[in-house]
Short mmCIF file of C-alpha atoms in Angstrom, two decimals:
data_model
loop_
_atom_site.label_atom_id
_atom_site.label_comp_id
_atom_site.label_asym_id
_atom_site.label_seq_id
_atom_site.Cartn_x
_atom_site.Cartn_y
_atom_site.Cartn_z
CA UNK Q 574 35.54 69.96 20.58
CA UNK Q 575 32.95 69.16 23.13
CA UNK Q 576 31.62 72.54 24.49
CA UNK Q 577 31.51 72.69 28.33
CA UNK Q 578 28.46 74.22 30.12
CA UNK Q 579 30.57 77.23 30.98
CA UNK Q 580 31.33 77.85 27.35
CA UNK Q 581 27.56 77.64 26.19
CA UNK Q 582 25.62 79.28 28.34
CA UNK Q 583 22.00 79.20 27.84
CA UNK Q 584 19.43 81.76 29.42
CA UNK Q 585 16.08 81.43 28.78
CA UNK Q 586 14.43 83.67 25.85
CA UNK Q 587 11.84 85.87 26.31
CA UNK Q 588 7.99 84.45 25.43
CA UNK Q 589 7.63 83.77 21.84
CA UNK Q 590 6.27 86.63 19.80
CA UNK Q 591 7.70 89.22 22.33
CA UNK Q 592 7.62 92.28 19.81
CA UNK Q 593 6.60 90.03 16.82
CA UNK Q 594 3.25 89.92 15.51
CA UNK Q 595 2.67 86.61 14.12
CA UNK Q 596 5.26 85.34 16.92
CA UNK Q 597 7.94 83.29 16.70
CA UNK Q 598 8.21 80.07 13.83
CA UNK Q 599 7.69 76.90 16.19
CA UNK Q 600 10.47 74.22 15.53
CA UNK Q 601 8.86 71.25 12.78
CA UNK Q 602 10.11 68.77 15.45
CA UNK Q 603 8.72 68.97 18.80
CA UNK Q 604 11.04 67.94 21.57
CA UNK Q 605 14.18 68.06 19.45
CA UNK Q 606 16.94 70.89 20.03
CA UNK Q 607 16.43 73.86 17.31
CA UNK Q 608 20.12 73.50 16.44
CA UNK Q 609 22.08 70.58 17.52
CA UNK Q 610 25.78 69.52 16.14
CA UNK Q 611 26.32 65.77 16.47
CA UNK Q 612 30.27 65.20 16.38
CA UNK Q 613 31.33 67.93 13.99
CA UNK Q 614 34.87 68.76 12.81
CA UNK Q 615 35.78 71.27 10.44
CA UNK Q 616 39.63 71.26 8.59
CA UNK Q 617 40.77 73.42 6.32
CA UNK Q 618 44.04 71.85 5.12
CA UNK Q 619 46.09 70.59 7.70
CA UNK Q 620 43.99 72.89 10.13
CA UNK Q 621 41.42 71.82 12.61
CA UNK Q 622 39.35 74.75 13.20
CA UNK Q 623 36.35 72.58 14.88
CA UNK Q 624 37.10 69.31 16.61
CA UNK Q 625 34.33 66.76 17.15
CA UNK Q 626 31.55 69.52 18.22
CA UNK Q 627 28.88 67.95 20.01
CA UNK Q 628 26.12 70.57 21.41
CA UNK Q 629 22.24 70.83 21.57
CA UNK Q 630 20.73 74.17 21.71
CA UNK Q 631 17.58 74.04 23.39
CA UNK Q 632 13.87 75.53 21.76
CA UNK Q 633 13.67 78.81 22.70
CA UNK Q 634 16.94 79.90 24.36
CA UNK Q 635 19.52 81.82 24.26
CA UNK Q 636 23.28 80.47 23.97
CA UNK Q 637 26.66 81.88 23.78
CA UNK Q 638 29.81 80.71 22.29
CA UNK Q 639 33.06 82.07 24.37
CA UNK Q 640 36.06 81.32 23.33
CA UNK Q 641 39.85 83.11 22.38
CA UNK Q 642 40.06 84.21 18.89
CA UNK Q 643 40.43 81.56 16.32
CA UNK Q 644 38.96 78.55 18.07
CA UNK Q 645 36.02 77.97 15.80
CA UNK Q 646 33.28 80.11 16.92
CA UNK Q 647 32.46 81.42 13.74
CA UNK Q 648 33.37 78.97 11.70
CA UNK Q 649 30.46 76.87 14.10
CA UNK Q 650 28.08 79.88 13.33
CA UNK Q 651 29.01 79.40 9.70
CA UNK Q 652 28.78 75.59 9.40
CA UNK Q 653 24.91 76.03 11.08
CA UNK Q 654 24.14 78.57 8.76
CA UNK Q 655 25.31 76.59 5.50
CA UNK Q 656 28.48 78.86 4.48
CA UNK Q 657 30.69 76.19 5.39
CA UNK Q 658 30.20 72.17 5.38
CA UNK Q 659 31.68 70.41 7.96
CA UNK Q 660 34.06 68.14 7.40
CA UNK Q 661 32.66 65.19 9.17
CA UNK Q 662 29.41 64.67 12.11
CA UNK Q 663 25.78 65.68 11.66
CA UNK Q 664 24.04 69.20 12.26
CA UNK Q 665 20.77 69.10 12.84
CA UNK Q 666 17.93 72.03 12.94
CA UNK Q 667 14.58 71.09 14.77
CA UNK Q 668 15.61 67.48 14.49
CA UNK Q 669 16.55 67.31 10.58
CA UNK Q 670 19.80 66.94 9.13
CA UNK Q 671 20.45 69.80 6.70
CA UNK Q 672 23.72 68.44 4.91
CA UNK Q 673 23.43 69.57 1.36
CA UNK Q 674 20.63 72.15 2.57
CA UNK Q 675 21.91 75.65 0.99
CA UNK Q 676 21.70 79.13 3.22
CA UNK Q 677 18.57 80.47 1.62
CA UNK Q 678 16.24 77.14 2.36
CA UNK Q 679 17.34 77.01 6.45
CA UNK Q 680 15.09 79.18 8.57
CA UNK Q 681 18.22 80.97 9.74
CA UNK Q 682 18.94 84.23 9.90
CA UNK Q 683 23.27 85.66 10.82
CA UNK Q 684 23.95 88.77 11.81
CA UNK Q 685 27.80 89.02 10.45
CA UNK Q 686 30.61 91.08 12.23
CA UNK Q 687 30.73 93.22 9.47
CA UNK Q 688 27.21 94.19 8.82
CA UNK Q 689 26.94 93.15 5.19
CA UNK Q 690 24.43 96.25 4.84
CA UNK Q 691 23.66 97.13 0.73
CA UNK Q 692 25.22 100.95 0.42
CA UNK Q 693 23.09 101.60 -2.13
CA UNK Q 694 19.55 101.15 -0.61
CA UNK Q 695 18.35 102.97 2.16
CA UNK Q 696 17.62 101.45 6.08
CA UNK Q 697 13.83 100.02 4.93
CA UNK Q 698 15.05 98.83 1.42
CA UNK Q 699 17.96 96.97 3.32
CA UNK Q 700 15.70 95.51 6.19
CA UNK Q 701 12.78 94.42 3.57
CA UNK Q 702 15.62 92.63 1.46
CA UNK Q 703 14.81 89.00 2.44
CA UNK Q 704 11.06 89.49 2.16
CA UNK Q 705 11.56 90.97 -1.55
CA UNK Q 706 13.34 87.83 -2.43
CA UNK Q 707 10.50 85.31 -0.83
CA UNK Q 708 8.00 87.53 -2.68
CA UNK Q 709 6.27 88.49 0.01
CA UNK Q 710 2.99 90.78 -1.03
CA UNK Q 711 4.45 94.71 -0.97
CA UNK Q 712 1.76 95.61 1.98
CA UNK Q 713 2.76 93.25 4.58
CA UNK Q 714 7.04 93.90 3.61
CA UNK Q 715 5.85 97.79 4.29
CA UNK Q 716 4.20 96.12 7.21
CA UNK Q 717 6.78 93.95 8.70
CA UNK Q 718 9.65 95.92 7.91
CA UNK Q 719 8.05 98.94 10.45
CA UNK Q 720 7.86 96.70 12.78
CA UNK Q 721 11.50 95.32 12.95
CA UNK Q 722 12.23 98.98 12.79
CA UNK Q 723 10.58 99.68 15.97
CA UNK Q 724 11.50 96.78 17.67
CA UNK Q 725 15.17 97.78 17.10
CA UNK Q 726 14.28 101.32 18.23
CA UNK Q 727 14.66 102.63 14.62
CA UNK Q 728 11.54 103.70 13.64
CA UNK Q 729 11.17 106.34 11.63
CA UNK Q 730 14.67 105.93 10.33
CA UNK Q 731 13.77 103.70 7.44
CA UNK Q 732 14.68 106.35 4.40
CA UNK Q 733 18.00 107.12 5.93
CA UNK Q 734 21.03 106.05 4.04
CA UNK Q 735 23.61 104.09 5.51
CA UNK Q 736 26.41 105.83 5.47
CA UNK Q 737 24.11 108.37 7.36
CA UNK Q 738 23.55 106.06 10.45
CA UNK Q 739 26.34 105.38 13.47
CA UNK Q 740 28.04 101.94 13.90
CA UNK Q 741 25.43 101.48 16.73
CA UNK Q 742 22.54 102.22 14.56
CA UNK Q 743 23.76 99.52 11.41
CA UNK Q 744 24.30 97.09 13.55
CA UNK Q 745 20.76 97.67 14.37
CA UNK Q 746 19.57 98.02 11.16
CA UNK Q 747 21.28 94.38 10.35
CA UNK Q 748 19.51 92.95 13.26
CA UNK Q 749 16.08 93.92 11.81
CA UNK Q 750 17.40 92.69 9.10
CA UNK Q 751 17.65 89.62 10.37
CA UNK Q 752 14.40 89.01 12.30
CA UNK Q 753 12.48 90.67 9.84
CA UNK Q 754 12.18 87.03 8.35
CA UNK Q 755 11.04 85.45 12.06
CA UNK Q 756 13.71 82.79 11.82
CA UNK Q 757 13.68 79.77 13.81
CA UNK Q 758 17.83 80.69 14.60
CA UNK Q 759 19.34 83.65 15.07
CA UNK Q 760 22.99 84.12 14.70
CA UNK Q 761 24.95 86.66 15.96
CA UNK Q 762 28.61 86.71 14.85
CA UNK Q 763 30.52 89.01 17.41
CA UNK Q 764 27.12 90.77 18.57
CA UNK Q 765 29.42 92.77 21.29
CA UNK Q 766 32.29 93.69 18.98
#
């Protein structure tokens, strides 16, 4: 599926580093898209849930899939974030092919419909998660995690459970979540929903 310009719509992002210290990760390639899907299909079974995808995200913008339900949106999202392989074509982030590349070694970050948030570990603990698994030094997680927080208009909230916040407030909480770690992509899966 070839996406037309009315489909993906791309708005420029705000400056890098808006409400990040340390700013946003640069792309390794300059010049190249930071996500770009050369001829992609994805089939499970008889069913063709992406059909020769071809789409180049621009550095530092802001894109939207639209589409009905069930026409591959988040099976796209999934294939870019390394849930799902395609089928057949190329995906590409900051000009390298990541075929074979598993989730945890992209510099992508999803925010899923559902919010995937751990029940058992309150807003900070669930926020820091990523930067506990890279090992990142205790003082700067404490650090970091504050400042998602805030960015996300949550700070202060960080030893709330989550069964104690609104539906607003964890899907905020999974957004910190996600650019606690400064990726070079962010997906949102249903970000309006």
């Amino acid at each position: 599926m070839t996406v037309p310009a009315s489909v993906a719509e791309h708005a420029p992002s705000p400056p890098p580093g808006a409400g990040l210290a340390g700013g946003r990760p640069r792309s390794a390639a300059k010049g190249h898209p930071d996500v770009e899907l050369i001829d992609v299909t994805k089939r499970f079974g008889d069913v063709v849930a992406v059909d020769r995808m071809h789409l180049a995200i621009p550095a530092s913008s802001f894109t939207s899939l639209l589409g009905p339900s069930g026409c591959g949106k988040t099976t796209t999202l999934r294939m870019i974030a390394g849930f799902e392989q395609p089928t057949a074509g190329e995906i590409l982030l900051a000009g390298r092919p990541i075929a074979g590349v598993p989730p945890y070694q992209r510099n992508v970050n999803t925010v899923f419909q559902h919010y995937a948030l751990f029940p058992h570990m309150d807003v900070a603990q669930n926020v820091g998660y990523g930067l506990r698994q890279k090992k990142v030094a205790r003082a700067e997680e404490k650090r970091r995690v504050a400042e998602a927080l805030d960015l996300v208009r949550l700070g202060g909230y960080g030893g709330r459970r989550i069964w104690e916040m609104s539906g607003g407030q964890q899907q905020r909480v999974a957004l910190a979540r996600a650019l606690v770690n400064r990726p070079t992509v962010l997906l949102l899966d249903e970000p309006l929903g």
